[in-house]
PDB file of C-alpha atoms in Angstrom:
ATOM      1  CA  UNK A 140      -6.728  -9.500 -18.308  1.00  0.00           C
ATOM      2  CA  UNK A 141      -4.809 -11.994 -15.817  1.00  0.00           C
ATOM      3  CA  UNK A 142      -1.579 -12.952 -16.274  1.00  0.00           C
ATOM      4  CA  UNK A 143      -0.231 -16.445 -13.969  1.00  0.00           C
ATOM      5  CA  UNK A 144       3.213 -16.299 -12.895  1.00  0.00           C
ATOM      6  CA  UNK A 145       5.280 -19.593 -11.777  1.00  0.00           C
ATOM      7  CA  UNK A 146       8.176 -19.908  -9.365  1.00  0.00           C
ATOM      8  CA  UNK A 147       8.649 -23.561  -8.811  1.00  0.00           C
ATOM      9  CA  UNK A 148       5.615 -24.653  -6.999  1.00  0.00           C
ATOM     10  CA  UNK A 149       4.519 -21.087  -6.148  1.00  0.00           C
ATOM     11  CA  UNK A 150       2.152 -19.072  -8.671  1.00  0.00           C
ATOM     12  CA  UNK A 151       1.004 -15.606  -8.435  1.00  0.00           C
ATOM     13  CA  UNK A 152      -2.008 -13.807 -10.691  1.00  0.00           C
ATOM     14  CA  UNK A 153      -1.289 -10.316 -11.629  1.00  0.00           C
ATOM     15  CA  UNK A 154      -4.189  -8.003 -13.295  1.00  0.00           C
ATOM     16  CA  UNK A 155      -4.300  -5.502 -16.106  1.00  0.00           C
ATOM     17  CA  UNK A 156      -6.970  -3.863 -13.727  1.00  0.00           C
ATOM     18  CA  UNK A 157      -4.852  -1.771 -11.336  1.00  0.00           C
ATOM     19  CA  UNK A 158      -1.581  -3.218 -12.177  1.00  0.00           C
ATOM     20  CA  UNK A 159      -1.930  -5.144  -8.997  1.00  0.00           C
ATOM     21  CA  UNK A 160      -0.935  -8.641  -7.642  1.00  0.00           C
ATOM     22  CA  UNK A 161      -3.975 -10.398  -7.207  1.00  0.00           C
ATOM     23  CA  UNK A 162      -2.960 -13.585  -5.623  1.00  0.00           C
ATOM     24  CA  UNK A 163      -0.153 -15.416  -4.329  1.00  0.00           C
ATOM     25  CA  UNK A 164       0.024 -18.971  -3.202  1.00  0.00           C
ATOM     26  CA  UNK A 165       2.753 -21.191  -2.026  1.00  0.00           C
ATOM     27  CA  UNK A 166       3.243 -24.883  -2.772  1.00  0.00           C
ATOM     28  CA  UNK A 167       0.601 -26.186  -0.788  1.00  0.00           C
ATOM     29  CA  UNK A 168      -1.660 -24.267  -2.364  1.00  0.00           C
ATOM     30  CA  UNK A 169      -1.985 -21.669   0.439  1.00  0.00           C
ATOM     31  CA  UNK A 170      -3.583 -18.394  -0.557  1.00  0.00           C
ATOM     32  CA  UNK A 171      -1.792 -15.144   1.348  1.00  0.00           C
ATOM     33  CA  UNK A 172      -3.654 -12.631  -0.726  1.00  0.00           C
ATOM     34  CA  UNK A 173      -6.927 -11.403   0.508  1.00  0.00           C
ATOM     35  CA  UNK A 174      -9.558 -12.404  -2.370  1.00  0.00           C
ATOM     36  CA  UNK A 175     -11.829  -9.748  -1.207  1.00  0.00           C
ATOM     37  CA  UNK A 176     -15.689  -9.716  -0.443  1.00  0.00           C
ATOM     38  CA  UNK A 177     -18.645  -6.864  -0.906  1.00  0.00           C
ATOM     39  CA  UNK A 178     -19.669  -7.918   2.803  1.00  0.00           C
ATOM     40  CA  UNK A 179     -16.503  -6.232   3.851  1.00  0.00           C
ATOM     41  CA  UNK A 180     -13.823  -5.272   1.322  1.00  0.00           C
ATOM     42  CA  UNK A 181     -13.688  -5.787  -1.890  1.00  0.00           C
ATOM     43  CA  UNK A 182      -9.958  -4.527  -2.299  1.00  0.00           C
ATOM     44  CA  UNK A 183      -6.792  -6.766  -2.481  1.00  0.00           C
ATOM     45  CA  UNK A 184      -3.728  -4.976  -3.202  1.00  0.00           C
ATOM     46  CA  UNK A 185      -4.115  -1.840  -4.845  1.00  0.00           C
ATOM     47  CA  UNK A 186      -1.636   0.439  -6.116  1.00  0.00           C
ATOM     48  CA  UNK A 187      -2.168   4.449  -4.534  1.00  0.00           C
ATOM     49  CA  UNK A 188      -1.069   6.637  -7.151  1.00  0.00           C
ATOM     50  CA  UNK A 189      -0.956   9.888  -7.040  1.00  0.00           C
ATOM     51  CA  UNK A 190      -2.573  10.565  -3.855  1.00  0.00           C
ATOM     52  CA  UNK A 191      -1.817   8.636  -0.912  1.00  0.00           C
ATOM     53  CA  UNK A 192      -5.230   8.705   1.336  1.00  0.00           C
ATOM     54  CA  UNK A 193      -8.036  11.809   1.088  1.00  0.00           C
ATOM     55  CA  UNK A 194      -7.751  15.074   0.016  1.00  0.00           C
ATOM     56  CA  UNK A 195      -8.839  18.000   2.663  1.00  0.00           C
ATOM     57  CA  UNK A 196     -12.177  18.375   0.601  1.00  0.00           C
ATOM     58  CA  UNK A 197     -11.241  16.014  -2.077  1.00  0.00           C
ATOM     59  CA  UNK A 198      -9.172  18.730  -3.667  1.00  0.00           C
ATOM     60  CA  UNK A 199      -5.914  20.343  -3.242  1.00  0.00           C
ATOM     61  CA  UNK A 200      -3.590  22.270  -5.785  1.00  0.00           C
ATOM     62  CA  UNK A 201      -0.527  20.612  -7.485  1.00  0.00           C
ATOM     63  CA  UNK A 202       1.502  24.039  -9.026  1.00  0.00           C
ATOM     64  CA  UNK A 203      -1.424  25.831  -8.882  1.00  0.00           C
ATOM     65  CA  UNK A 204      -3.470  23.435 -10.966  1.00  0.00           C
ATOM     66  CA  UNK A 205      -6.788  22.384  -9.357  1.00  0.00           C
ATOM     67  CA  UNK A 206      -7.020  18.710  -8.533  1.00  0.00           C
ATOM     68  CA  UNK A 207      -9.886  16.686  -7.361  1.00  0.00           C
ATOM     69  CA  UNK A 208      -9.597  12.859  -6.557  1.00  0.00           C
ATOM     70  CA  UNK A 209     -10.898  10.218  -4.784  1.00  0.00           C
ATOM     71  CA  UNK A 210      -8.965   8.068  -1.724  1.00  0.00           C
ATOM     72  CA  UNK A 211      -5.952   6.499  -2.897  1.00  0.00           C
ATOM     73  CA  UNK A 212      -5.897   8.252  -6.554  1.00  0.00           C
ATOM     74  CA  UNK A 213      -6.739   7.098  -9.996  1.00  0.00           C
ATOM     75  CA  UNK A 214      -4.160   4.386 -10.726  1.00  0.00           C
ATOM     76  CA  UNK A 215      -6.049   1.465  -9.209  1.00  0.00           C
ATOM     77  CA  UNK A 216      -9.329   1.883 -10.690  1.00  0.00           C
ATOM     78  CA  UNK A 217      -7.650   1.887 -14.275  1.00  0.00           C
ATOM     79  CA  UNK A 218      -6.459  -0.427 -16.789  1.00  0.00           C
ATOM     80  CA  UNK A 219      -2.787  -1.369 -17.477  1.00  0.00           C
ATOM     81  CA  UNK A 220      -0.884  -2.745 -20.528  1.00  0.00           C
ATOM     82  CA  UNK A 221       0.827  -5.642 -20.110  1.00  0.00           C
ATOM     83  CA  UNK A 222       4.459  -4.646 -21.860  1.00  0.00           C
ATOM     84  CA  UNK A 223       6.370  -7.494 -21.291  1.00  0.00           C
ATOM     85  CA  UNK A 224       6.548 -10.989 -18.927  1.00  0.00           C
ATOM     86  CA  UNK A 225       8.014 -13.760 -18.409  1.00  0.00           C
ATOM     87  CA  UNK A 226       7.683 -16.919 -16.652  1.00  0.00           C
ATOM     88  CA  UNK A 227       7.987 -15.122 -13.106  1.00  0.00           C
ATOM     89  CA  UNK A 228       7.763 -11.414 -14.043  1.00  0.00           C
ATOM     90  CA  UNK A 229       5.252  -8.804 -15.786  1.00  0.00           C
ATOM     91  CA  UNK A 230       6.011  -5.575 -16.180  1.00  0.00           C
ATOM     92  CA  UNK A 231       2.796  -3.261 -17.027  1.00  0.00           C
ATOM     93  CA  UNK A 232       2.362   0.526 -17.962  1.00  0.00           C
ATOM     94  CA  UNK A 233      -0.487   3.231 -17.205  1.00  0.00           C
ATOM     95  CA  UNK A 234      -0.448   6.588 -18.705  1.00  0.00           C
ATOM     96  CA  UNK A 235      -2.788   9.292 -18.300  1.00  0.00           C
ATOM     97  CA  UNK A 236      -5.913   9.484 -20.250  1.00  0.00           C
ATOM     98  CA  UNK A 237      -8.619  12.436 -20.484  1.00  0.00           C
ATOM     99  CA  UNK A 238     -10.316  10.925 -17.413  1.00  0.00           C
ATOM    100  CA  UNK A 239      -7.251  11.390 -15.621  1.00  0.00           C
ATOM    101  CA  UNK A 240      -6.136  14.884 -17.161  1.00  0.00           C
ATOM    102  CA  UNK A 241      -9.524  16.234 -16.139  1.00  0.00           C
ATOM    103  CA  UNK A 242      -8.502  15.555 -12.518  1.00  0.00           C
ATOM    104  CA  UNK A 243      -5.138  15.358 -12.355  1.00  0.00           C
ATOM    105  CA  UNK A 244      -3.554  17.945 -15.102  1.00  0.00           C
ATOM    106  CA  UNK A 245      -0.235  16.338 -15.245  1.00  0.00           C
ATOM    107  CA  UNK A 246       0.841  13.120 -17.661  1.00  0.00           C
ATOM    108  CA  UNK A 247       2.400  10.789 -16.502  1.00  0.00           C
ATOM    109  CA  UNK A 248       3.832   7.032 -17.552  1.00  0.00           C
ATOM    110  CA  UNK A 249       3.736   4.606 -14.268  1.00  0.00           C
ATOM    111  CA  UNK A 250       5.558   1.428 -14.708  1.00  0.00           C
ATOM    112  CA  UNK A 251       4.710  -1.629 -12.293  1.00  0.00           C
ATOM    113  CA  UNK A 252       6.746  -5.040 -11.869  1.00  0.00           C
ATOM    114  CA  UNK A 253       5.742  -7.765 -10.479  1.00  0.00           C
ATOM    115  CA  UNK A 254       7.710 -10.396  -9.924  1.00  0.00           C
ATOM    116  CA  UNK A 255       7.188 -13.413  -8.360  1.00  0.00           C
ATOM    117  CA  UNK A 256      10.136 -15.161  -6.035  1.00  0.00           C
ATOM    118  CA  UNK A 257      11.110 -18.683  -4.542  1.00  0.00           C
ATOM    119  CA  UNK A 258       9.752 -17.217  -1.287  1.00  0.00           C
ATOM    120  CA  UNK A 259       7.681 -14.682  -2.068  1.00  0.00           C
ATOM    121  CA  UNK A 260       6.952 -11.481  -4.108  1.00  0.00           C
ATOM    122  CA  UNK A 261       8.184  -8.162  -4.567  1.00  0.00           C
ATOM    123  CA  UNK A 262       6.681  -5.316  -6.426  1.00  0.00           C
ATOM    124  CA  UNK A 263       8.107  -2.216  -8.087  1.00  0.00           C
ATOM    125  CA  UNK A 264       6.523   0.972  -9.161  1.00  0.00           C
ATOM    126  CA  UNK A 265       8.792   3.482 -11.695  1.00  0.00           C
ATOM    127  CA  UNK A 266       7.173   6.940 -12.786  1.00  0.00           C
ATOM    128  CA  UNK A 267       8.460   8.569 -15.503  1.00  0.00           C
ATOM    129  CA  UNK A 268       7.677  12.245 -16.018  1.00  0.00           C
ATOM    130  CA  UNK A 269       6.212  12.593 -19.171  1.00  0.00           C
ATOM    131  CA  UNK A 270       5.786  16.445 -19.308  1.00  0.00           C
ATOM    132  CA  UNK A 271       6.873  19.551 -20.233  1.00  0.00           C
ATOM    133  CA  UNK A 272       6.838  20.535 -16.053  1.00  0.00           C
ATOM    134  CA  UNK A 273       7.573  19.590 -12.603  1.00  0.00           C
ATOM    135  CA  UNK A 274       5.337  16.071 -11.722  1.00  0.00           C
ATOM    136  CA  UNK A 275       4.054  16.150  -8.709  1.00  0.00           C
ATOM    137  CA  UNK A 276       2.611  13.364  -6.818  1.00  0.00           C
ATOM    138  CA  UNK A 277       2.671  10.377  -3.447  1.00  0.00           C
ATOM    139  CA  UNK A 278       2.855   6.402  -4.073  1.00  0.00           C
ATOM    140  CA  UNK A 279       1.447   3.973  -1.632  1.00  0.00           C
ATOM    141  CA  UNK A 280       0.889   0.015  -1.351  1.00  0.00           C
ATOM    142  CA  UNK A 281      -1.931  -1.677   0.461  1.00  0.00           C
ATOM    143  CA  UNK A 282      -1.461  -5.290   0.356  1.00  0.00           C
ATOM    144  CA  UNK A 283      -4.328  -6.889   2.433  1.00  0.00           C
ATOM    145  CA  UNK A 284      -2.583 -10.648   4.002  1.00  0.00           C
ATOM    146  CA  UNK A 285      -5.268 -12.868   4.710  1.00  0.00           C
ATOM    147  CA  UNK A 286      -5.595 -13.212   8.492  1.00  0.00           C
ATOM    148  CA  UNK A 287      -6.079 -15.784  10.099  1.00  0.00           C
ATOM    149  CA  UNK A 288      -4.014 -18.028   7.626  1.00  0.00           C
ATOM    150  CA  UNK A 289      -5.300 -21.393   8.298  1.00  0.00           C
ATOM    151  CA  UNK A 290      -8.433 -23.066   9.864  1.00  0.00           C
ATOM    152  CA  UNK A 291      -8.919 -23.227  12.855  1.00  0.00           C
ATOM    153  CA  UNK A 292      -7.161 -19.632  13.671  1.00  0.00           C
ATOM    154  CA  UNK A 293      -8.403 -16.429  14.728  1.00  0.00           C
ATOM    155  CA  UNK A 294      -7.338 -12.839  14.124  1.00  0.00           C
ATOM    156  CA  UNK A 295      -6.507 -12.457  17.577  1.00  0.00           C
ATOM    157  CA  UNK A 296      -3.775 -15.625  17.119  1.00  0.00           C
ATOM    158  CA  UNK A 297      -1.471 -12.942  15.260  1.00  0.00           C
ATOM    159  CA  UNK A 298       1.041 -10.234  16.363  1.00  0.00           C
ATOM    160  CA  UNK A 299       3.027  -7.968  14.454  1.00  0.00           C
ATOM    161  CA  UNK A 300       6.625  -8.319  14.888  1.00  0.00           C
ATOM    162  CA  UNK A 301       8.638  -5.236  13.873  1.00  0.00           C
ATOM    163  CA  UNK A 302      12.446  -5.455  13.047  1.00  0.00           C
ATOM    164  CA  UNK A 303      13.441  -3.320  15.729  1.00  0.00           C
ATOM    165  CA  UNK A 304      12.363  -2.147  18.923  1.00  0.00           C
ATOM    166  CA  UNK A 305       9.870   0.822  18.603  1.00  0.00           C
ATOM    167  CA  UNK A 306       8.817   4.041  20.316  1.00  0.00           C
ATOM    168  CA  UNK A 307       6.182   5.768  18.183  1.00  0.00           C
ATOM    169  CA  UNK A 308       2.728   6.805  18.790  1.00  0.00           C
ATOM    170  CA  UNK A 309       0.408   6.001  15.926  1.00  0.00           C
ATOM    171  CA  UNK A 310      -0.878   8.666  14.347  1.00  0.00           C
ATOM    172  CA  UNK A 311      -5.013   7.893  14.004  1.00  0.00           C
ATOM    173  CA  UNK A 312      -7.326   9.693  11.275  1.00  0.00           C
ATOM    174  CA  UNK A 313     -10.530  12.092  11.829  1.00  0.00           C
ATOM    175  CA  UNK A 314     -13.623  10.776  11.103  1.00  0.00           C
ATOM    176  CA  UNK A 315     -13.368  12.426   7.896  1.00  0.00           C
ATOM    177  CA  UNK A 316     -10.010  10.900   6.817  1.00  0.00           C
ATOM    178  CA  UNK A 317      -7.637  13.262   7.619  1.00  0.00           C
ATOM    179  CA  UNK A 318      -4.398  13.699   9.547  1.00  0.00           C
ATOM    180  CA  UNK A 319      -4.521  16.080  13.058  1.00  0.00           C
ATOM    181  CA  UNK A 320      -1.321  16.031  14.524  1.00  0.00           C
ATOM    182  CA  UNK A 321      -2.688  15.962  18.133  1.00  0.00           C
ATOM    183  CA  UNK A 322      -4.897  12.549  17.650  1.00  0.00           C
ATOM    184  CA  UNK A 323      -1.995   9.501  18.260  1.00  0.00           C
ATOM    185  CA  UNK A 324      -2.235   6.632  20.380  1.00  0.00           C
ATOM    186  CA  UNK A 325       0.455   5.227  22.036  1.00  0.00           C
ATOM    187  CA  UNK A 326       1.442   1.657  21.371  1.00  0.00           C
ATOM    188  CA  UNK A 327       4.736   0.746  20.356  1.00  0.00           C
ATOM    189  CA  UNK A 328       6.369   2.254  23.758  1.00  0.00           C
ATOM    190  CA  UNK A 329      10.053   0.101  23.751  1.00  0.00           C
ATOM    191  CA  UNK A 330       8.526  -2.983  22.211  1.00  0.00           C
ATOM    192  CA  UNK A 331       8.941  -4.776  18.727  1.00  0.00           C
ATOM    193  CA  UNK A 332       5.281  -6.641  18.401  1.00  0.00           C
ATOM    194  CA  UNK A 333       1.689  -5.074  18.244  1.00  0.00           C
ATOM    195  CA  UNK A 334      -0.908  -8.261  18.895  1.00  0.00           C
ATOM    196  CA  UNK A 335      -3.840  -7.864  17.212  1.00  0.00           C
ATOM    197  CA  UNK A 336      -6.839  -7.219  17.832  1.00  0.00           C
ATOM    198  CA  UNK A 337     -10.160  -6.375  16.227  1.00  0.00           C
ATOM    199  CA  UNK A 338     -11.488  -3.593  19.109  1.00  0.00           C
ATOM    200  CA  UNK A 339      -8.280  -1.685  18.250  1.00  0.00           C
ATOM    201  CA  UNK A 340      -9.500  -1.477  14.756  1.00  0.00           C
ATOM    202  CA  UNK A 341     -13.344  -0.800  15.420  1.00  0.00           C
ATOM    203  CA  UNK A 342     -11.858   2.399  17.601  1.00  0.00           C
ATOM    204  CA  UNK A 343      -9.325   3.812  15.585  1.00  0.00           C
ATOM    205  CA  UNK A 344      -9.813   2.531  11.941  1.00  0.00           C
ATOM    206  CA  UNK A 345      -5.968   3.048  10.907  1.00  0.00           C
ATOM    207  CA  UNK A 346      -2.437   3.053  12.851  1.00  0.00           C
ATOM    208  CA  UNK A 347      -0.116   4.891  10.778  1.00  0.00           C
ATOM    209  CA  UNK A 348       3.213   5.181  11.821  1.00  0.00           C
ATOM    210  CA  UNK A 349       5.907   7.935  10.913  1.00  0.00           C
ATOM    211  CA  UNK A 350      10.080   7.700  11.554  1.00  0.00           C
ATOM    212  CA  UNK A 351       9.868   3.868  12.070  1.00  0.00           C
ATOM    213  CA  UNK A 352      13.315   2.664  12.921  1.00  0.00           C
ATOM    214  CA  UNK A 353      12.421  -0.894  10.940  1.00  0.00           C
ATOM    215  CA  UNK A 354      12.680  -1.259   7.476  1.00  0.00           C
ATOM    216  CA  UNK A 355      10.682  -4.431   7.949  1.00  0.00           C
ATOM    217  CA  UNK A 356       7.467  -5.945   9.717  1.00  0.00           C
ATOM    218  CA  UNK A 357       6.332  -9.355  10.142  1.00  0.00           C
ATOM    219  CA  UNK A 358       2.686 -10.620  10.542  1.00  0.00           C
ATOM    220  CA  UNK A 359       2.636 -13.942  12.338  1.00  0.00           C
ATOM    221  CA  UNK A 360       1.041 -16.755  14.358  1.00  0.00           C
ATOM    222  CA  UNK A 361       2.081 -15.997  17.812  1.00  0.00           C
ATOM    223  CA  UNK A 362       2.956 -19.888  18.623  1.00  0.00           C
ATOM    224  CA  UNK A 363       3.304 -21.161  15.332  1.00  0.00           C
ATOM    225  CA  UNK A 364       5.530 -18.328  13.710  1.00  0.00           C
ATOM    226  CA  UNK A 365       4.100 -18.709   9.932  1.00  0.00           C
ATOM    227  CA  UNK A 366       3.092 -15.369   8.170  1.00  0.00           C
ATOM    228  CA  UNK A 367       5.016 -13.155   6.093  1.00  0.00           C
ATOM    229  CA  UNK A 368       7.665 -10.660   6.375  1.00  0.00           C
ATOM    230  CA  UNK A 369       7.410  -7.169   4.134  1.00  0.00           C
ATOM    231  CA  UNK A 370      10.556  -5.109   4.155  1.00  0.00           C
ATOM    232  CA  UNK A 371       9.432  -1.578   3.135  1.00  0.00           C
ATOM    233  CA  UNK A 372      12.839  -0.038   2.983  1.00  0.00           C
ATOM    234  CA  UNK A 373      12.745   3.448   1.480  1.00  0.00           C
ATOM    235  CA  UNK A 374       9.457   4.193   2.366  1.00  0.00           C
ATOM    236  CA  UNK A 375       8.992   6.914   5.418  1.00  0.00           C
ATOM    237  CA  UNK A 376       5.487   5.876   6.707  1.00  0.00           C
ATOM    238  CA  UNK A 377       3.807   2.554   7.163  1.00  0.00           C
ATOM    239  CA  UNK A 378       0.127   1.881   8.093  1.00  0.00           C
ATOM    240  CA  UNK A 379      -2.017  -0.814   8.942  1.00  0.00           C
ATOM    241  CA  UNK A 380      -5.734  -1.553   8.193  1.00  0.00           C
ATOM    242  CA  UNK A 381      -8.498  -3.720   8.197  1.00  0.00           C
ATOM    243  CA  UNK A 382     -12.710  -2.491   8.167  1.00  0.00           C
ATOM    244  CA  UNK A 383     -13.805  -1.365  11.230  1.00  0.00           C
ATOM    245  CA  UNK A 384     -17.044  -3.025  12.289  1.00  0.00           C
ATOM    246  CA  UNK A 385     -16.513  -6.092  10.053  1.00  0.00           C
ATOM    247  CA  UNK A 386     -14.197  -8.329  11.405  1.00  0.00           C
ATOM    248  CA  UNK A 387     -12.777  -9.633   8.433  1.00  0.00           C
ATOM    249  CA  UNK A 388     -10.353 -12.047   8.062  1.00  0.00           C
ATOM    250  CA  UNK A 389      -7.145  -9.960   6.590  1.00  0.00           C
ATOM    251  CA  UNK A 390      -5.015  -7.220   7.396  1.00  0.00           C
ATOM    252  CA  UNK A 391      -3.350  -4.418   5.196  1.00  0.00           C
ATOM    253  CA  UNK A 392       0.009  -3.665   5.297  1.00  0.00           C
ATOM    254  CA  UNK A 393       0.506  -0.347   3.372  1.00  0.00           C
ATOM    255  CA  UNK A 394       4.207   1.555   2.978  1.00  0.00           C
ATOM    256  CA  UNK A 395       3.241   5.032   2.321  1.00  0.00           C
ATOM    257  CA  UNK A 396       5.574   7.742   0.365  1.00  0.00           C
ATOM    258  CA  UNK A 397       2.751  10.100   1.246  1.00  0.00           C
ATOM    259  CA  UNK A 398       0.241  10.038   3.502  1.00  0.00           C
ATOM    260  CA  UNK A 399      -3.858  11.707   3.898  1.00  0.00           C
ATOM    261  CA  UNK A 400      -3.787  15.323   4.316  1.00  0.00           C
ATOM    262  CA  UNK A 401      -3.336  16.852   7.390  1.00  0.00           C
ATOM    263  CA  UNK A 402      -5.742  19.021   8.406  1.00  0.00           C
ATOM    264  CA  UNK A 403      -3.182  22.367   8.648  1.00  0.00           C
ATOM    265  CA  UNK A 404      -2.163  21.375   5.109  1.00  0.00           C
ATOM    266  CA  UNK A 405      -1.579  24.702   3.293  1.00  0.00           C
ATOM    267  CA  UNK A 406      -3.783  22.995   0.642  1.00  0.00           C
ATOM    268  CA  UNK A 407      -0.538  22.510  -2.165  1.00  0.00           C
ATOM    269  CA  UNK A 408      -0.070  19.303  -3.461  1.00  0.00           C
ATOM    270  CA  UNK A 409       3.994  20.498  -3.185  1.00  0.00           C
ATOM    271  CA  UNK A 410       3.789  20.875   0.025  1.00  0.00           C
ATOM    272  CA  UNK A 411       2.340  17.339   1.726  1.00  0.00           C
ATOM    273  CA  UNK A 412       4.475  15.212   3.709  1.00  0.00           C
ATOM    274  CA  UNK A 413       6.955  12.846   1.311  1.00  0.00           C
ATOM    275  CA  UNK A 414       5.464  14.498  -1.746  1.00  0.00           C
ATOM    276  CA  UNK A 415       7.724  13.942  -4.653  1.00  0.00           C
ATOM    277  CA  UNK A 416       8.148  16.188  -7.266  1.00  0.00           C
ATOM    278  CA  UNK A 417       9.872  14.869 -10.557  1.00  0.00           C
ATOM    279  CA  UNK A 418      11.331  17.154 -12.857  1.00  0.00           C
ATOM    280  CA  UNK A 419      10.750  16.754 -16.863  1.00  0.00           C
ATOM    281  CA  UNK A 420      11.857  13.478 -18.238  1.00  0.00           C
ATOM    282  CA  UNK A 421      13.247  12.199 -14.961  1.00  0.00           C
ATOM    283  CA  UNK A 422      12.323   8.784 -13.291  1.00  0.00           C
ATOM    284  CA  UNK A 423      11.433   7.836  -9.874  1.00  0.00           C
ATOM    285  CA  UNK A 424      11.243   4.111  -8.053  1.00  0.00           C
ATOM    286  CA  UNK A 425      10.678   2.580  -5.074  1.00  0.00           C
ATOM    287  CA  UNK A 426       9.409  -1.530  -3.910  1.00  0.00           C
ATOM    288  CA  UNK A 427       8.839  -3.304  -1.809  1.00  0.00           C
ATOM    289  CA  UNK A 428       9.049  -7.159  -1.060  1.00  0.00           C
ATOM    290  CA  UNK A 429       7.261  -9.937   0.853  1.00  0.00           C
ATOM    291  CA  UNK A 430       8.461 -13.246   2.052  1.00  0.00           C
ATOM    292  CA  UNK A 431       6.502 -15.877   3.616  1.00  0.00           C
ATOM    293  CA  UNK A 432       7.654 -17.367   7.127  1.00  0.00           C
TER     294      UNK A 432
END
């Protein structure tokens, strides 16, 4: 099920399927959400819950219970229930089910709001710990912006603008996924903007980035300035995506509480970078926002 939100002349489309924001378009009519394509993604803003990127041999074990998922975790290839709404807001819930009990042991209630703004959108994720035991588990956005913007633009037209001057390598995945410390690329060495570019992407796949001294990033038109802003305040690692190979016109910008393991993991869920792990009947939130330029 869909479910239109208004904000003056701005509407956004959540889905039941994966909780996630779905669209987002401004008063002209201008789409910022990536609508997604087989020919090269067919993602558009999916919610990563409770793994954050691949498991070391798609398994690793959460207090000594065996878990096996896929990329990103369970939550975005499931159904929500639309609790509540209004004109500019939905809230929607996922608990766990058999399917996700047989490969993730652990229930769970996960809470989403989406909430549409005069300038933009911001979207909240609450878990609740359900259980009789400790909950253990990563959150993650991936929010792909449509890239070029406007006709007549190319990917290469946009930067990334940070809020603050940056020196950090980015740390760069195997070919199987995973995290090795030694593999980084060094990019952001006293500078604030990244300008993209597609042979960056075919090489490395992803840039993550960890102990960012910005809370916030902006993807825009070099000359022109128009984009958006997200401020991913609270969240310790932020990464940035699009196929390699494909050339396709968006970009993902993903804050990460969690990231793919590392290949020295000791192979315990409770033990991965930013893991969080909720006691009985406690709660757990963190957002993030988006304004357009």
């Amino acid at each position: 099920m869909q479910i239109t939100l208004k904000q003056g002349g701005r509407t956004a489309t959540v889905d039941t399927m994966g909780g996630e924001l779905t669209s987002y378009r401004d008063e002209r009519g201008l789409e910022y959400i990536w609508q997604g394509d087989p020919a090269s993604w067919t993602g558009r803003n999916p919610i990563l819950f409770p793994i954050v990127g691949k498991l070391r041999g798609g398994t690793v074990l959460a207090l000594g219970k065996e878990c096996r998922m896929p990329q990103h975790g369970l939550a975005r290839r499931r159904e929500f229930t639309l609790v509540e709404h209004g004109e500019n807001w939905a809230v929607l819930e996922q608990r766990e089910g058999p399917d996700t009990l047989e490969a993730y042991p652990f229930p769970y209630l996960l809470r989403v709001r989406q909430e549409l703004k005069e300038t933009g959108f911001t979207t909240t994720a609450t878990i609740h710990n359900t259980g009789t035991e400790d909950l253990p588990f990563c959150l993650g956005a991936h929010t792909a912006f449509r890239c070029p913007q406007r006709p007549g633009e190319s990917f290469g037209d946009y930067v990334l603008v940070f809020d603050q001057t940056e020196r950090l390598p980015a740390l760069l995945p195997t070919e199987d996924g995973l995290l090795p410390h030694e593999k980084i690329m060094p990019c952001l060495d006293g500078t604030d903007t990244l300008t993209l570019d597609y042979a960056v992407f075919d090489r490395v796949d992803t840039l993550t980035y960890e102990g960012l001294r910005s809370q916030g990033v902006s993807l825009r038109h070099r000359t022109g300035g128009h984009g958006v802003h997200v401020d991913f305040t609270g969240w310790p690692m932020l990464a940035f995506w699009t196929p390699p190979g494909k050339h396709a016109p968006f970009l993902c910008i993903e804050p990460w509480h969690g990231c793919a393991a590392y290949e020295d993991e000791t192979g315990r869920f409770e033990d991965k970078p930013y893991a969080v792990l909720l006691r009985p009947g406690e709660e757990w939130s963190l957002g993030y926002s988006v304004t357009t330029l």
